[in-house]
Amino acid sequence: MKKPDIFEFYRRLAELNPDPRTELDYGNDYQLLVAVVLSAQATDIGVNKATRALFRDVTTPAQMVALGEEGLKQHIKTIGLFNAKAKNVIALSEILVQDFGGQVPQDRDVLTTLPGVGRKTANVVMNTAYGAETFAVDTHIFRVGNRTGLAPGKTPLHVEKALEKNTPAPFRRDAHHWLILHGRYICKARRPECWRCPVADLCRFKPKTPAPA
């Protein structure tokens, strides 16, 4: 995709949604980190249901440690891989208490050293909590980047690097939110809804999916 088309791609998404936000519910940076860790291979809706009661009682890493692994499991047992996720959340909470004064580090490289925190999770936290111009490549962004020609790549890291290179300055902070939402609700995996896509004319995907009869 050429530079003018990339600019117009983002401009249209920004015009439709000037203030994009994550669909995960959270009250502070720590709860955001926990929610993103829990969201791996799970839906935001499912995570929000599981954390609704949890986050009323647990707002700090110390409170999570006090709750304990078995207590956490009771809250998140409806989420896939909840056993491993509970173990990771308790472990990362212990590290935050012991090494970071209960605060979430504002450094992507440090975040990725925490149990259960990969590059994608760290990018989400850095962007959403701290406004960093990071690009968290999930399955939606990977698909949109390749399908549209916006940021083609064989791996999530390749797509991330392409987005870093290609995304114009005015759109860098919110780009990953726009792309996730676009992939989630319009540029869907099995049947992209091209007939109502605001950037269909800029997209390289052929053939376009026709409107349902």
Short mmCIF file of C-alpha atoms in Angstrom, two decimals:
data_model
loop_
_atom_site.label_atom_id
_atom_site.label_comp_id
_atom_site.label_asym_id
_atom_site.label_seq_id
_atom_site.Cartn_x
_atom_site.Cartn_y
_atom_site.Cartn_z
CA MET A 1 0.00 0.00 0.00
CA LYS A 2 1.39 3.41 -0.97
CA LYS A 3 2.00 6.15 1.60
CA PRO A 4 -0.94 8.36 0.53
CA ASP A 5 -3.27 5.34 0.75
CA ILE A 6 -1.94 4.42 4.19
CA PHE A 7 -2.56 7.95 5.42
CA GLU A 8 -6.08 7.91 4.01
CA PHE A 9 -6.69 4.44 5.50
CA TYR A 10 -5.97 5.70 9.00
CA ARG A 11 -7.66 9.05 8.43
CA ARG A 12 -10.97 7.35 7.68
CA LEU A 13 -10.75 5.02 10.68
CA ALA A 14 -9.89 8.00 12.88
CA GLU A 15 -12.78 10.03 11.54
CA LEU A 16 -15.22 7.25 12.39
CA ASN A 17 -13.74 6.63 15.84
CA PRO A 18 -11.74 9.64 17.08
CA ASP A 19 -11.07 8.21 20.54
CA PRO A 20 -10.61 4.43 20.28
CA ARG A 21 -10.28 2.47 23.51
CA THR A 22 -9.58 -1.08 24.56
CA GLU A 23 -12.71 -3.13 25.22
CA LEU A 24 -11.19 -4.62 28.36
CA ASP A 25 -12.57 -3.22 31.62
CA TYR A 26 -10.02 -2.05 34.19
CA GLY A 27 -9.60 0.58 36.87
CA ASN A 28 -5.83 1.12 36.98
CA ASP A 29 -2.60 0.13 35.25
CA TYR A 30 -2.20 -3.04 37.31
CA GLN A 31 -5.72 -4.24 36.53
CA LEU A 32 -5.05 -3.53 32.84
CA LEU A 33 -1.95 -5.70 32.95
CA VAL A 34 -3.88 -8.54 34.59
CA ALA A 35 -6.76 -8.22 32.12
CA VAL A 36 -4.44 -8.36 29.11
CA VAL A 37 -2.65 -11.43 30.50
CA LEU A 38 -6.01 -13.12 31.00
CA SER A 39 -7.19 -12.18 27.49
CA ALA A 40 -4.73 -14.48 25.71
CA GLN A 41 -6.82 -16.97 23.69
CA ALA A 42 -9.97 -15.53 25.28
CA THR A 43 -12.49 -12.86 24.33
CA ASP A 44 -12.58 -9.43 25.96
CA ILE A 45 -16.22 -10.07 26.84
CA GLY A 46 -15.31 -13.27 28.65
CA VAL A 47 -12.45 -11.60 30.51
CA ASN A 48 -14.66 -8.69 31.56
CA LYS A 49 -17.24 -11.07 33.02
CA ALA A 50 -14.57 -12.92 34.95
CA THR A 51 -12.85 -9.82 36.32
CA ARG A 52 -15.95 -7.83 37.25
CA ALA A 53 -16.11 -9.19 40.80
CA LEU A 54 -12.34 -9.76 41.02
CA PHE A 55 -11.48 -6.13 40.31
CA ARG A 56 -13.94 -4.88 42.92
CA ASP A 57 -11.82 -6.53 45.59
CA VAL A 58 -8.36 -6.61 44.03
CA THR A 59 -6.80 -3.34 42.88
CA THR A 60 -3.13 -3.89 43.74
CA PRO A 61 -0.52 -6.63 43.33
CA ALA A 62 -0.37 -7.07 47.10
CA GLN A 63 -4.10 -7.76 47.26
CA MET A 64 -3.74 -10.30 44.43
CA VAL A 65 -0.97 -12.09 46.30
CA ALA A 66 -3.16 -12.15 49.39
CA LEU A 67 -6.02 -13.62 47.37
CA GLY A 68 -3.75 -16.45 46.28
CA GLU A 69 -3.72 -18.76 43.30
CA GLU A 70 -6.72 -20.86 44.36
CA GLY A 71 -8.76 -17.77 45.16
CA LEU A 72 -7.94 -16.27 41.78
CA LYS A 73 -8.92 -19.48 40.01
CA GLN A 74 -12.42 -19.23 41.44
CA HIS A 75 -12.82 -15.87 39.68
CA ILE A 76 -11.32 -16.80 36.32
CA LYS A 77 -12.29 -20.46 35.89
CA THR A 78 -14.57 -19.58 32.96
CA ILE A 79 -11.54 -18.36 30.96
CA GLY A 80 -9.46 -20.70 28.85
CA LEU A 81 -6.11 -21.81 30.32
CA PHE A 82 -7.17 -20.40 33.69
CA ASN A 83 -4.82 -22.64 35.70
CA ALA A 84 -1.70 -21.40 33.95
CA LYS A 85 -2.97 -17.83 33.89
CA ALA A 86 -3.67 -17.85 37.63
CA LYS A 87 -0.16 -19.11 38.30
CA ASN A 88 1.34 -16.37 36.12
CA VAL A 89 -0.78 -13.57 37.58
CA ILE A 90 0.18 -14.49 41.14
CA ALA A 91 3.86 -14.81 40.16
CA LEU A 92 3.98 -11.47 38.34
CA SER A 93 2.14 -9.82 41.23
CA GLU A 94 4.75 -11.12 43.68
CA ILE A 95 7.51 -9.69 41.49
CA LEU A 96 5.76 -6.31 41.25
CA VAL A 97 5.49 -6.18 45.05
CA GLN A 98 9.05 -7.35 45.72
CA ASP A 99 10.95 -5.53 42.96
CA PHE A 100 8.84 -2.59 41.79
CA GLY A 101 7.07 -1.25 44.86
CA GLY A 102 3.74 -2.57 43.59
CA GLN A 103 3.95 -0.44 40.44
CA VAL A 104 3.70 -1.59 36.81
CA PRO A 105 7.02 -0.82 35.04
CA GLN A 106 6.81 1.71 32.22
CA ASP A 107 9.31 -0.24 30.12
CA ARG A 108 8.42 -2.84 27.51
CA ASP A 109 11.59 -4.86 27.94
CA VAL A 110 11.08 -5.06 31.70
CA LEU A 111 7.43 -5.99 31.28
CA THR A 112 8.32 -8.94 29.06
CA THR A 113 10.38 -10.44 31.88
CA LEU A 114 7.22 -10.88 33.98
CA PRO A 115 5.52 -14.33 33.96
CA GLY A 116 2.81 -14.55 31.30
CA VAL A 117 3.76 -11.25 29.68
CA GLY A 118 4.85 -11.50 26.06
CA ARG A 119 5.66 -8.75 23.60
CA LYS A 120 2.02 -8.28 22.55
CA THR A 121 0.84 -7.90 26.16
CA ALA A 122 3.65 -5.48 26.94
CA ASN A 123 2.81 -3.42 23.85
CA VAL A 124 -0.85 -3.18 24.89
CA VAL A 125 0.07 -2.01 28.39
CA MET A 126 2.64 0.50 27.16
CA ASN A 127 0.18 1.95 24.66
CA THR A 128 -3.03 1.90 26.67
CA ALA A 129 -1.62 2.83 30.08
CA TYR A 130 1.24 5.10 29.11
CA GLY A 131 0.46 6.36 25.60
CA ALA A 132 3.52 4.78 24.01
CA GLU A 133 3.49 4.41 20.23
CA THR A 134 3.56 0.62 20.28
CA PHE A 135 1.75 -1.83 18.01
CA ALA A 136 0.31 -4.90 19.69
CA VAL A 137 -0.17 -7.46 16.92
CA ASP A 138 -2.91 -9.94 17.77
CA THR A 139 -4.70 -12.22 15.30
CA HIS A 140 -6.94 -9.35 14.16
CA ILE A 141 -4.09 -6.96 13.38
CA PHE A 142 -2.05 -9.73 11.77
CA ARG A 143 -4.98 -10.47 9.47
CA VAL A 144 -5.78 -6.84 8.67
CA GLY A 145 -2.13 -5.97 8.05
CA ASN A 146 -1.70 -8.81 5.56
CA ARG A 147 -5.13 -8.82 3.95
CA THR A 148 -5.26 -5.10 3.24
CA GLY A 149 -1.60 -4.69 2.32
CA LEU A 150 -1.17 -2.12 5.08
CA ALA A 151 1.57 -4.07 6.86
CA PRO A 152 2.32 -7.45 5.29
CA GLY A 153 4.46 -9.90 7.21
CA LYS A 154 4.93 -13.61 7.83
CA THR A 155 5.04 -13.31 11.62
CA PRO A 156 3.45 -10.98 14.19
CA LEU A 157 6.85 -9.34 14.71
CA HIS A 158 7.20 -8.72 10.96
CA VAL A 159 3.77 -7.06 10.92
CA GLU A 160 4.65 -5.02 14.01
CA LYS A 161 7.84 -3.75 12.38
CA ALA A 162 5.94 -2.91 9.19
CA LEU A 163 3.38 -0.94 11.19
CA GLU A 164 6.16 0.92 13.00
CA LYS A 165 7.68 1.81 9.64
CA ASN A 166 4.49 2.63 7.71
CA THR A 167 2.16 4.31 10.22
CA PRO A 168 2.16 8.13 9.89
CA ALA A 169 2.86 10.23 12.97
CA PRO A 170 -0.69 11.56 13.59
CA PHE A 171 -2.04 8.03 13.93
CA ARG A 172 0.70 6.11 15.72
CA ARG A 173 -0.66 6.23 19.26
CA ASP A 174 -4.13 4.90 18.42
CA ALA A 175 -3.31 2.74 15.37
CA HIS A 176 -3.44 -0.62 17.10
CA HIS A 177 -6.87 0.12 18.61
CA TRP A 178 -8.31 1.09 15.24
CA LEU A 179 -6.88 -2.00 13.58
CA ILE A 180 -8.05 -4.40 16.30
CA LEU A 181 -11.58 -3.02 16.18
CA HIS A 182 -11.58 -3.07 12.38
CA GLY A 183 -10.53 -6.71 12.37
CA ARG A 184 -12.96 -7.66 15.11
CA TYR A 185 -16.08 -6.10 13.63
CA ILE A 186 -15.56 -5.59 9.87
CA CYS A 187 -12.49 -7.33 8.46
CA LYS A 188 -13.49 -10.65 10.03
CA ALA A 189 -11.54 -13.84 9.49
CA ARG A 190 -14.10 -16.05 7.74
CA ARG A 191 -16.29 -13.48 6.04
CA PRO A 192 -14.96 -9.93 5.91
CA GLU A 193 -17.81 -7.44 5.62
CA CYS A 194 -16.34 -5.59 2.67
CA TRP A 195 -19.68 -4.10 1.66
CA ARG A 196 -19.63 -1.81 4.69
CA CYS A 197 -15.90 -1.30 5.03
CA PRO A 198 -14.83 2.37 5.03
CA VAL A 199 -11.47 1.55 3.46
CA ALA A 200 -12.53 -1.10 0.93
CA ASP A 201 -11.30 0.91 -2.05
CA LEU A 202 -7.80 1.13 -0.51
CA CYS A 203 -7.59 -2.55 0.40
CA ARG A 204 -5.74 -5.14 -1.70
CA PHE A 205 -8.03 -8.01 -0.72
CA LYS A 206 -9.64 -9.62 -3.76
CA PRO A 207 -12.38 -10.47 -4.34
CA LYS A 208 -14.39 -8.25 -2.05
CA THR A 209 -17.15 -9.97 -0.12
CA PRO A 210 -20.55 -8.92 -1.55
CA ALA A 211 -23.36 -7.69 0.63
CA PRO A 212 -25.75 -10.42 1.82
CA ALA A 213 -28.87 -10.79 -0.24
#
